[in-house]
């Protein structure tokens, strides 16, 4: 039985030692479900290895605090060990420290100043189709209804708001195949991408401010495909382009922008994921920022906050782990950062 009344540092160490590589979260999900079900102030639901617990006080606002239970594969870094202020082990930073803070809050704040939904989900570290949050959003969207969400991914104790979207496009240039000994009978498609590259080189990325945070876009070639043989003038060359766009654009608007940049060229889209607005202008989010302190910054990479955003729930990343240590063999978390994070969240939910 997981003891949720123990110190948050000891609780982190305890759940680090319950191995939970993606796809193998059952033992930890069972322990979490059992511990939360013992608390009379929480209603607990489960879908696969995802556990959702909620207070039902009937307050006017509901916030959601989420964390994934899974880790990347263990790399000889379990069980945990402590050296001074640092707790070492697989998943310490990404993101069992955040999960421990959420579990502590769930157990020790029976009457928060706003209703809280706690979500502990599986399969974040693997392909999107297996993602537990994705599955719950599809099967039980009502479980995720909230005014604001905090995803306790490692951010080193700083609020990272929203996230940028991403899309991949292909710009195709066609030519005419010929023998390279008589190249003037052909049209070289590889030579033809020069204006495509020129537009990319001249491109000036936007730095838009969205809900008070400055994002930084990027449009870049990430691959070039072309060539038939050493003696053939190629008739086809494709430039793969990645556009990282700020959350003030929808996927459709981002695609439109890419079409405009490559006006006159053949453009097709490969895949896309939407961004997420940080929503820090919403009063409940502003209260969170005030309680936590520090200066929020924009999240530039893509994270699961976008899944909340797609459900209409503004979301931020905030957690005690260090994002730069995620997925490393020598992964660790600062014990004092975990305590700090618990204190800040407690402050937000109780004052
Ligand atoms: Zn993570």
mmCIF file of C-alpha atoms and ligand atoms in Angstrom:
data_model
loop_
_atom_site.group_PDB
_atom_site.id
_atom_site.type_symbol
_atom_site.label_atom_id
_atom_site.label_comp_id
_atom_site.label_asym_id
_atom_site.label_seq_id
_atom_site.Cartn_x
_atom_site.Cartn_y
_atom_site.Cartn_z
ATOM 1 C CA UNK A 1 0.000 0.000 0.000
ATOM 2 C CA UNK A 2 1.359 3.374 -1.067
ATOM 3 C CA UNK A 3 1.450 5.683 1.979
ATOM 4 C CA UNK A 4 0.330 9.104 0.726
ATOM 5 C CA UNK A 5 0.829 10.715 4.131
ATOM 6 C CA UNK A 6 4.605 10.308 4.054
ATOM 7 C CA UNK A 7 6.886 13.211 3.145
ATOM 8 C CA UNK A 8 6.710 14.097 -0.563
ATOM 9 C CA UNK A 9 10.425 13.268 -1.004
ATOM 10 C CA UNK A 10 9.987 9.787 0.437
ATOM 11 C CA UNK A 11 6.822 9.335 -1.612
ATOM 12 C CA UNK A 12 8.753 10.227 -4.797
ATOM 13 C CA UNK A 13 11.414 7.651 -3.920
ATOM 14 C CA UNK A 14 8.731 5.026 -3.229
ATOM 15 C CA UNK A 15 7.011 5.437 -6.601
ATOM 16 C CA UNK A 16 10.332 5.622 -8.456
ATOM 17 C CA UNK A 17 10.978 2.101 -7.186
ATOM 18 C CA UNK A 18 7.687 0.800 -8.604
ATOM 19 C CA UNK A 19 8.956 0.186 -12.142
ATOM 20 C CA UNK A 20 6.531 1.543 -14.762
ATOM 21 C CA UNK A 21 8.056 1.526 -18.239
ATOM 22 C CA UNK A 22 5.451 2.458 -20.882
ATOM 23 C CA UNK A 23 3.036 -0.447 -21.396
ATOM 24 C CA UNK A 24 3.936 -1.891 -18.008
ATOM 25 C CA UNK A 25 2.304 0.612 -15.640
ATOM 26 C CA UNK A 26 -0.183 -1.770 -14.009
ATOM 27 C CA UNK A 27 1.588 -2.179 -10.653
ATOM 28 C CA UNK A 28 1.921 1.578 -10.201
ATOM 29 C CA UNK A 29 -1.607 2.316 -11.494
ATOM 30 C CA UNK A 30 -2.979 -0.307 -9.061
ATOM 31 C CA UNK A 31 -1.055 1.232 -6.158
ATOM 32 C CA UNK A 32 -2.263 4.729 -7.063
ATOM 33 C CA UNK A 33 -5.881 3.592 -7.480
ATOM 34 C CA UNK A 34 -5.844 1.690 -4.191
ATOM 35 C CA UNK A 35 -4.355 4.603 -2.244
ATOM 36 C CA UNK A 36 -6.749 7.184 -3.729
ATOM 37 C CA UNK A 37 -9.815 4.949 -3.348
ATOM 38 C CA UNK A 38 -9.153 4.825 0.401
ATOM 39 C CA UNK A 39 -9.793 8.583 0.601
ATOM 40 C CA UNK A 40 -13.467 9.403 1.207
ATOM 41 C CA UNK A 41 -13.230 12.897 -0.323
ATOM 42 C CA UNK A 42 -12.301 11.583 -3.783
ATOM 43 C CA UNK A 43 -14.333 9.922 -6.521
ATOM 44 C CA UNK A 44 -12.010 7.569 -8.389
ATOM 45 C CA UNK A 45 -12.383 6.279 -11.971
ATOM 46 C CA UNK A 46 -10.111 4.079 -13.995
ATOM 47 C CA UNK A 47 -9.612 3.415 -17.712
ATOM 48 C CA UNK A 48 -6.871 0.922 -18.544
ATOM 49 C CA UNK A 49 -3.832 2.054 -16.549
ATOM 50 C CA UNK A 50 -5.120 5.614 -16.188
ATOM 51 C CA UNK A 51 -6.513 6.680 -12.815
ATOM 52 C CA UNK A 52 -8.683 9.788 -12.437
ATOM 53 C CA UNK A 53 -9.686 11.124 -9.014
ATOM 54 C CA UNK A 54 -11.831 14.160 -8.333
ATOM 55 C CA UNK A 55 -13.167 16.241 -5.483
ATOM 56 C CA UNK A 56 -16.870 17.006 -5.764
ATOM 57 C CA UNK A 57 -17.354 20.096 -3.643
ATOM 58 C CA UNK A 58 -19.506 21.913 -6.191
ATOM 59 C CA UNK A 59 -17.266 24.997 -6.412
ATOM 60 C CA UNK A 60 -17.621 27.310 -9.421
ATOM 61 C CA UNK A 61 -14.176 26.401 -10.786
ATOM 62 C CA UNK A 62 -12.499 23.091 -11.463
ATOM 63 C CA UNK A 63 -8.792 22.674 -12.145
ATOM 64 C CA UNK A 64 -7.002 19.605 -13.381
ATOM 65 C CA UNK A 65 -3.596 18.379 -12.219
ATOM 66 C CA UNK A 66 -2.053 15.696 -14.405
ATOM 67 C CA UNK A 67 1.003 13.524 -14.711
ATOM 68 C CA UNK A 68 2.045 10.426 -16.619
ATOM 69 C CA UNK A 69 2.926 7.280 -14.689
ATOM 70 C CA UNK A 70 5.208 5.751 -17.306
ATOM 71 C CA UNK A 71 8.939 6.135 -17.809
ATOM 72 C CA UNK A 72 11.373 5.416 -20.599
ATOM 73 C CA UNK A 73 13.120 2.001 -20.310
ATOM 74 C CA UNK A 74 15.150 1.430 -17.157
ATOM 75 C CA UNK A 75 18.893 1.753 -17.794
ATOM 76 C CA UNK A 76 20.461 0.185 -14.710
ATOM 77 C CA UNK A 77 19.181 3.218 -12.776
ATOM 78 C CA UNK A 78 16.817 1.524 -10.306
ATOM 79 C CA UNK A 79 16.338 1.295 -7.366
ATOM 80 C CA UNK A 80 16.666 4.959 -6.474
ATOM 81 C CA UNK A 81 19.584 6.361 -4.509
ATOM 82 C CA UNK A 82 20.014 9.648 -2.676
ATOM 83 C CA UNK A 83 23.148 11.786 -2.772
ATOM 84 C CA UNK A 84 22.820 14.988 -0.769
ATOM 85 C CA UNK A 85 19.850 16.913 -2.174
ATOM 86 C CA UNK A 86 19.570 14.713 -5.257
ATOM 87 C CA UNK A 87 17.356 11.679 -5.796
ATOM 88 C CA UNK A 88 18.679 9.534 -8.647
ATOM 89 C CA UNK A 89 16.755 6.961 -10.656
ATOM 90 C CA UNK A 90 14.658 6.262 -13.737
ATOM 91 C CA UNK A 91 11.686 8.629 -13.896
ATOM 92 C CA UNK A 92 12.740 10.834 -10.978
ATOM 93 C CA UNK A 93 12.676 14.022 -13.052
ATOM 94 C CA UNK A 94 10.319 12.871 -15.823
ATOM 95 C CA UNK A 95 8.037 12.778 -14.003
ATOM 96 C CA UNK A 96 7.514 10.855 -10.792
ATOM 97 C CA UNK A 97 8.477 13.867 -8.683
ATOM 98 C CA UNK A 98 5.517 15.706 -10.259
ATOM 99 C CA UNK A 99 3.278 12.666 -9.787
ATOM 100 C CA UNK A 100 4.277 12.489 -6.104
ATOM 101 C CA UNK A 101 3.367 16.158 -5.590
ATOM 102 C CA UNK A 102 -0.037 15.568 -7.217
ATOM 103 C CA UNK A 103 -0.645 12.456 -5.089
ATOM 104 C CA UNK A 104 0.279 14.346 -1.913
ATOM 105 C CA UNK A 105 -2.165 17.133 -2.784
ATOM 106 C CA UNK A 106 -4.895 14.609 -3.588
ATOM 107 C CA UNK A 107 -4.426 12.983 -0.189
ATOM 108 C CA UNK A 108 -3.842 15.993 2.042
ATOM 109 C CA UNK A 109 -6.193 18.664 0.653
ATOM 110 C CA UNK A 110 -9.704 17.260 1.177
ATOM 111 C CA UNK A 111 -11.370 20.670 0.755
ATOM 112 C CA UNK A 112 -9.424 22.742 -1.798
ATOM 113 C CA UNK A 113 -10.640 26.261 -2.676
ATOM 114 C CA UNK A 114 -11.678 24.961 -6.118
ATOM 115 C CA UNK A 115 -12.612 21.478 -7.253
ATOM 116 C CA UNK A 116 -9.646 19.459 -8.455
ATOM 117 C CA UNK A 117 -9.402 16.552 -10.880
ATOM 118 C CA UNK A 118 -6.217 14.505 -10.622
ATOM 119 C CA UNK A 119 -5.205 12.500 -13.684
ATOM 120 C CA UNK A 120 -2.471 9.843 -13.622
ATOM 121 C CA UNK A 121 -2.087 8.358 -17.091
ATOM 122 C CA UNK A 122 -0.144 5.747 -19.010
ATOM 123 C CA UNK A 123 1.931 5.597 -22.190
ATOM 124 C CA UNK A 124 3.065 9.212 -22.571
ATOM 125 C CA UNK A 125 6.573 8.221 -23.629
ATOM 126 C CA UNK A 126 5.424 6.217 -26.664
ATOM 127 C CA UNK A 127 3.403 6.801 -29.856
ATOM 128 C CA UNK A 128 0.292 8.982 -29.584
ATOM 129 C CA UNK A 129 -2.185 6.155 -30.364
ATOM 130 C CA UNK A 130 -1.286 4.481 -27.055
ATOM 131 C CA UNK A 131 -1.366 7.670 -24.966
ATOM 132 C CA UNK A 132 -3.698 7.241 -21.960
ATOM 133 C CA UNK A 133 -4.761 10.876 -21.996
ATOM 134 C CA UNK A 134 -5.696 10.534 -25.651
ATOM 135 C CA UNK A 135 -7.802 7.472 -24.832
ATOM 136 C CA UNK A 136 -9.604 9.137 -21.911
ATOM 137 C CA UNK A 137 -10.236 12.246 -24.035
ATOM 138 C CA UNK A 138 -11.913 9.995 -26.604
ATOM 139 C CA UNK A 139 -13.817 7.616 -24.261
ATOM 140 C CA UNK A 140 -14.579 9.828 -21.244
ATOM 141 C CA UNK A 141 -14.128 13.510 -22.226
ATOM 142 C CA UNK A 142 -16.278 14.488 -19.206
ATOM 143 C CA UNK A 143 -13.540 13.198 -16.868
ATOM 144 C CA UNK A 144 -11.216 15.894 -18.239
ATOM 145 C CA UNK A 145 -13.625 18.833 -18.066
ATOM 146 C CA UNK A 146 -11.918 21.747 -16.278
ATOM 147 C CA UNK A 147 -11.294 25.488 -16.428
ATOM 148 C CA UNK A 148 -7.524 25.116 -16.376
ATOM 149 C CA UNK A 149 -4.969 22.309 -16.285
ATOM 150 C CA UNK A 150 -1.486 21.948 -14.850
ATOM 151 C CA UNK A 151 0.634 19.211 -16.373
ATOM 152 C CA UNK A 152 3.408 18.445 -13.901
ATOM 153 C CA UNK A 153 6.068 17.614 -16.497
ATOM 154 C CA UNK A 154 9.615 18.701 -15.578
ATOM 155 C CA UNK A 155 10.064 22.472 -15.995
ATOM 156 C CA UNK A 156 12.534 23.115 -13.182
ATOM 157 C CA UNK A 157 9.836 24.827 -11.138
ATOM 158 C CA UNK A 158 9.000 27.447 -13.785
ATOM 159 C CA UNK A 159 5.613 27.806 -15.458
ATOM 160 C CA UNK A 160 5.891 26.940 -19.134
ATOM 161 C CA UNK A 161 2.707 28.001 -20.870
ATOM 162 C CA UNK A 162 0.951 26.272 -23.738
ATOM 163 C CA UNK A 163 3.038 24.823 -26.540
ATOM 164 C CA UNK A 164 3.794 25.470 -30.188
ATOM 165 C CA UNK A 165 2.177 23.408 -32.921
ATOM 166 C CA UNK A 166 4.093 21.535 -35.565
ATOM 167 C CA UNK A 167 3.445 20.503 -39.138
ATOM 168 C CA UNK A 168 5.421 18.839 -41.887
ATOM 169 C CA UNK A 169 4.992 19.761 -45.523
ATOM 170 C CA UNK A 170 6.613 18.623 -48.737
ATOM 171 C CA UNK A 171 7.485 21.057 -51.501
ATOM 172 C CA UNK A 172 7.809 19.212 -54.781
ATOM 173 C CA UNK A 173 9.770 20.489 -57.777
ATOM 174 C CA UNK A 174 9.381 18.649 -61.065
ATOM 175 C CA UNK A 175 11.740 18.590 -64.053
ATOM 176 C CA UNK A 176 12.355 16.446 -67.089
ATOM 177 C CA UNK A 177 14.480 13.342 -67.064
ATOM 178 C CA UNK A 178 17.365 13.073 -69.562
ATOM 179 C CA UNK A 179 20.756 11.414 -69.997
ATOM 180 C CA UNK A 180 23.335 13.562 -68.268
ATOM 181 C CA UNK A 181 25.527 13.334 -71.380
ATOM 182 C CA UNK A 182 22.827 15.344 -73.184
ATOM 183 C CA UNK A 183 21.526 17.291 -70.186
ATOM 184 C CA UNK A 184 20.119 20.120 -72.333
ATOM 185 C CA UNK A 185 17.258 17.816 -73.311
ATOM 186 C CA UNK A 186 16.148 17.666 -69.655
ATOM 187 C CA UNK A 187 15.161 19.986 -66.810
ATOM 188 C CA UNK A 188 17.029 19.402 -63.558
ATOM 189 C CA UNK A 189 14.578 19.215 -60.648
ATOM 190 C CA UNK A 190 17.356 19.377 -58.031
ATOM 191 C CA UNK A 191 18.579 22.663 -59.500
ATOM 192 C CA UNK A 192 14.949 23.747 -59.408
ATOM 193 C CA UNK A 193 14.736 23.787 -55.608
ATOM 194 C CA UNK A 194 17.057 26.798 -55.394
ATOM 195 C CA UNK A 195 14.173 29.306 -55.064
ATOM 196 C CA UNK A 196 12.557 27.080 -52.421
ATOM 197 C CA UNK A 197 15.757 27.218 -50.353
ATOM 198 C CA UNK A 198 16.087 30.946 -51.024
ATOM 199 C CA UNK A 199 12.647 31.545 -49.550
ATOM 200 C CA UNK A 200 13.585 29.480 -46.480
ATOM 201 C CA UNK A 201 16.866 31.376 -46.061
ATOM 202 C CA UNK A 202 15.094 34.721 -46.313
ATOM 203 C CA UNK A 203 12.247 33.652 -44.025
ATOM 204 C CA UNK A 204 11.739 35.784 -40.954
ATOM 205 C CA UNK A 205 10.147 33.818 -38.140
ATOM 206 C CA UNK A 206 7.368 35.421 -36.114
ATOM 207 C CA UNK A 207 7.800 36.028 -32.372
ATOM 208 C CA UNK A 208 4.163 36.528 -31.452
ATOM 209 C CA UNK A 209 2.940 37.230 -27.936
ATOM 210 C CA UNK A 210 0.024 34.949 -27.074
ATOM 211 C CA UNK A 211 -1.803 35.364 -23.740
ATOM 212 C CA UNK A 212 1.212 37.310 -22.458
ATOM 213 C CA UNK A 213 3.964 34.868 -23.464
ATOM 214 C CA UNK A 214 6.371 35.295 -26.369
ATOM 215 C CA UNK A 215 6.687 32.336 -28.713
ATOM 216 C CA UNK A 216 9.320 31.795 -31.394
ATOM 217 C CA UNK A 217 8.320 30.167 -34.627
ATOM 218 C CA UNK A 218 10.557 28.385 -37.120
ATOM 219 C CA UNK A 219 10.234 27.263 -40.737
ATOM 220 C CA UNK A 220 13.029 24.969 -41.828
ATOM 221 C CA UNK A 221 13.985 22.387 -44.393
ATOM 222 C CA UNK A 222 14.498 19.090 -42.578
ATOM 223 C CA UNK A 223 15.160 16.869 -45.605
ATOM 224 C CA UNK A 224 15.756 16.792 -49.343
ATOM 225 C CA UNK A 225 14.931 13.866 -51.617
ATOM 226 C CA UNK A 226 16.031 13.697 -55.230
ATOM 227 C CA UNK A 227 18.214 11.933 -57.742
ATOM 228 C CA UNK A 228 17.796 8.924 -60.018
ATOM 229 C CA UNK A 229 21.282 7.711 -60.920
ATOM 230 C CA UNK A 230 24.763 9.055 -61.500
ATOM 231 C CA UNK A 231 24.078 9.594 -65.209
ATOM 232 C CA UNK A 232 20.501 10.874 -65.119
ATOM 233 C CA UNK A 233 19.163 14.413 -64.946
ATOM 234 C CA UNK A 234 16.587 14.075 -62.138
ATOM 235 C CA UNK A 235 12.953 14.875 -62.852
ATOM 236 C CA UNK A 236 11.835 15.143 -59.198
ATOM 237 C CA UNK A 237 13.111 16.790 -56.022
ATOM 238 C CA UNK A 238 11.179 17.081 -52.766
ATOM 239 C CA UNK A 239 12.076 19.420 -49.894
ATOM 240 C CA UNK A 240 10.613 18.375 -46.509
ATOM 241 C CA UNK A 241 9.755 21.377 -44.403
ATOM 242 C CA UNK A 242 8.901 21.587 -40.697
ATOM 243 C CA UNK A 243 6.889 24.558 -39.464
ATOM 244 C CA UNK A 244 6.786 25.143 -35.696
ATOM 245 C CA UNK A 245 3.933 27.585 -35.197
ATOM 246 C CA UNK A 246 2.750 29.648 -32.255
ATOM 247 C CA UNK A 247 -0.574 28.727 -30.619
ATOM 248 C CA UNK A 248 -2.400 31.741 -32.073
ATOM 249 C CA UNK A 249 -2.661 29.768 -35.331
ATOM 250 C CA UNK A 250 -4.832 26.759 -36.042
ATOM 251 C CA UNK A 251 -3.418 23.911 -38.130
ATOM 252 C CA UNK A 252 -5.447 25.222 -41.108
ATOM 253 C CA UNK A 253 -4.014 28.732 -40.720
ATOM 254 C CA UNK A 254 -0.511 27.316 -40.390
ATOM 255 C CA UNK A 255 -0.992 25.298 -43.585
ATOM 256 C CA UNK A 256 -2.287 28.405 -45.350
ATOM 257 C CA UNK A 257 0.845 30.269 -44.277
ATOM 258 C CA UNK A 258 3.123 27.535 -45.647
ATOM 259 C CA UNK A 259 1.184 27.598 -48.926
ATOM 260 C CA UNK A 260 1.719 31.363 -49.141
ATOM 261 C CA UNK A 261 5.453 31.099 -48.461
ATOM 262 C CA UNK A 262 5.834 28.557 -51.271
ATOM 263 C CA UNK A 263 3.364 30.215 -53.610
ATOM 264 C CA UNK A 264 3.828 28.869 -57.128
ATOM 265 C CA UNK A 265 5.170 25.524 -55.904
ATOM 266 C CA UNK A 266 3.448 22.207 -55.352
ATOM 267 C CA UNK A 267 2.894 21.838 -51.563
ATOM 268 C CA UNK A 268 1.432 18.848 -49.735
ATOM 269 C CA UNK A 269 1.030 18.219 -46.000
ATOM 270 C CA UNK A 270 2.335 15.117 -44.238
ATOM 271 C CA UNK A 271 1.199 15.517 -40.637
ATOM 272 C CA UNK A 272 0.378 18.151 -38.045
ATOM 273 C CA UNK A 273 -0.255 18.613 -34.339
ATOM 274 C CA UNK A 274 -1.960 21.729 -32.963
ATOM 275 C CA UNK A 275 -0.386 24.101 -30.465
ATOM 276 C CA UNK A 276 -1.946 25.094 -27.160
ATOM 277 C CA UNK A 277 -2.657 28.576 -25.824
ATOM 278 C CA UNK A 278 -1.201 29.150 -22.341
ATOM 279 C CA UNK A 279 -4.444 30.721 -21.152
ATOM 280 C CA UNK A 280 -2.582 32.727 -18.519
ATOM 281 C CA UNK A 281 -5.069 35.576 -18.925
ATOM 282 C CA UNK A 282 -7.823 33.382 -17.446
ATOM 283 C CA UNK A 283 -8.330 34.379 -13.764
ATOM 284 C CA UNK A 284 -7.806 30.851 -12.432
ATOM 285 C CA UNK A 285 -4.547 30.597 -14.397
ATOM 286 C CA UNK A 286 -3.434 34.042 -13.275
ATOM 287 C CA UNK A 287 -4.061 32.957 -9.687
ATOM 288 C CA UNK A 288 -1.884 29.928 -10.342
ATOM 289 C CA UNK A 289 0.934 32.074 -11.749
ATOM 290 C CA UNK A 290 0.690 34.405 -8.741
ATOM 291 C CA UNK A 291 0.761 31.509 -6.262
ATOM 292 C CA UNK A 292 3.722 29.812 -7.918
ATOM 293 C CA UNK A 293 5.689 33.005 -8.563
ATOM 294 C CA UNK A 294 8.551 33.454 -11.002
ATOM 295 C CA UNK A 295 8.222 34.556 -14.620
ATOM 296 C CA UNK A 296 6.282 32.179 -16.867
ATOM 297 C CA UNK A 297 7.887 31.367 -20.211
ATOM 298 C CA UNK A 298 6.514 29.919 -23.426
ATOM 299 C CA UNK A 299 6.814 26.186 -24.050
ATOM 300 C CA UNK A 300 8.396 25.762 -27.473
ATOM 301 C CA UNK A 301 8.291 21.966 -27.792
ATOM 302 C CA UNK A 302 5.088 19.973 -28.204
ATOM 303 C CA UNK A 303 3.596 18.420 -25.043
ATOM 304 C CA UNK A 304 0.350 16.855 -23.895
ATOM 305 C CA UNK A 305 -0.956 20.293 -22.886
ATOM 306 C CA UNK A 306 -2.116 20.440 -26.507
ATOM 307 C CA UNK A 307 -4.516 17.571 -25.780
ATOM 308 C CA UNK A 308 -6.141 19.670 -23.050
ATOM 309 C CA UNK A 309 -6.226 22.667 -25.329
ATOM 310 C CA UNK A 310 -8.017 20.577 -27.959
ATOM 311 C CA UNK A 311 -10.699 19.911 -25.306
ATOM 312 C CA UNK A 312 -10.984 23.644 -24.659
ATOM 313 C CA UNK A 313 -8.969 23.530 -21.413
ATOM 314 C CA UNK A 314 -6.067 26.016 -21.266
ATOM 315 C CA UNK A 315 -3.013 24.317 -19.777
ATOM 316 C CA UNK A 316 0.513 24.941 -18.561
ATOM 317 C CA UNK A 317 3.487 22.749 -17.744
ATOM 318 C CA UNK A 318 4.845 23.114 -14.233
ATOM 319 C CA UNK A 319 6.864 20.551 -12.327
ATOM 320 C CA UNK A 320 9.872 20.087 -10.044
ATOM 321 C CA UNK A 321 11.920 17.940 -12.431
ATOM 322 C CA UNK A 322 14.686 19.246 -14.692
ATOM 323 C CA UNK A 323 13.667 18.869 -18.364
ATOM 324 C CA UNK A 324 17.293 18.589 -19.477
ATOM 325 C CA UNK A 325 17.732 15.387 -17.451
ATOM 326 C CA UNK A 326 14.670 13.630 -18.840
ATOM 327 C CA UNK A 327 15.412 10.277 -20.482
ATOM 328 C CA UNK A 328 19.039 10.293 -19.339
ATOM 329 C CA UNK A 329 20.593 7.372 -17.535
ATOM 330 C CA UNK A 330 21.903 9.695 -14.838
ATOM 331 C CA UNK A 331 18.440 11.255 -14.340
ATOM 332 C CA UNK A 332 17.877 12.849 -10.931
ATOM 333 C CA UNK A 333 15.648 15.380 -9.222
ATOM 334 C CA UNK A 334 16.409 17.947 -6.551
ATOM 335 C CA UNK A 335 14.607 16.982 -3.329
ATOM 336 C CA UNK A 336 14.244 20.602 -2.257
ATOM 337 C CA UNK A 337 12.615 21.457 -5.618
ATOM 338 C CA UNK A 338 9.968 18.784 -4.934
ATOM 339 C CA UNK A 339 9.185 20.343 -1.550
ATOM 340 C CA UNK A 340 9.088 23.822 -3.119
ATOM 341 C CA UNK A 341 6.687 22.618 -5.772
ATOM 342 C CA UNK A 342 4.395 20.982 -3.207
ATOM 343 C CA UNK A 343 4.363 24.211 -1.191
ATOM 344 C CA UNK A 344 3.505 26.329 -4.251
ATOM 345 C CA UNK A 345 0.675 24.044 -5.343
ATOM 346 C CA UNK A 346 -0.643 23.864 -1.792
ATOM 347 C CA UNK A 347 -0.616 27.639 -1.663
ATOM 348 C CA UNK A 348 -2.650 27.779 -4.893
ATOM 349 C CA UNK A 349 -5.264 25.270 -3.737
ATOM 350 C CA UNK A 350 -5.723 26.450 -0.170
ATOM 351 C CA UNK A 351 -5.327 30.238 0.046
HETATM 352 ZN ZN1 LIG B 1 7.347 13.357 -19.272
#
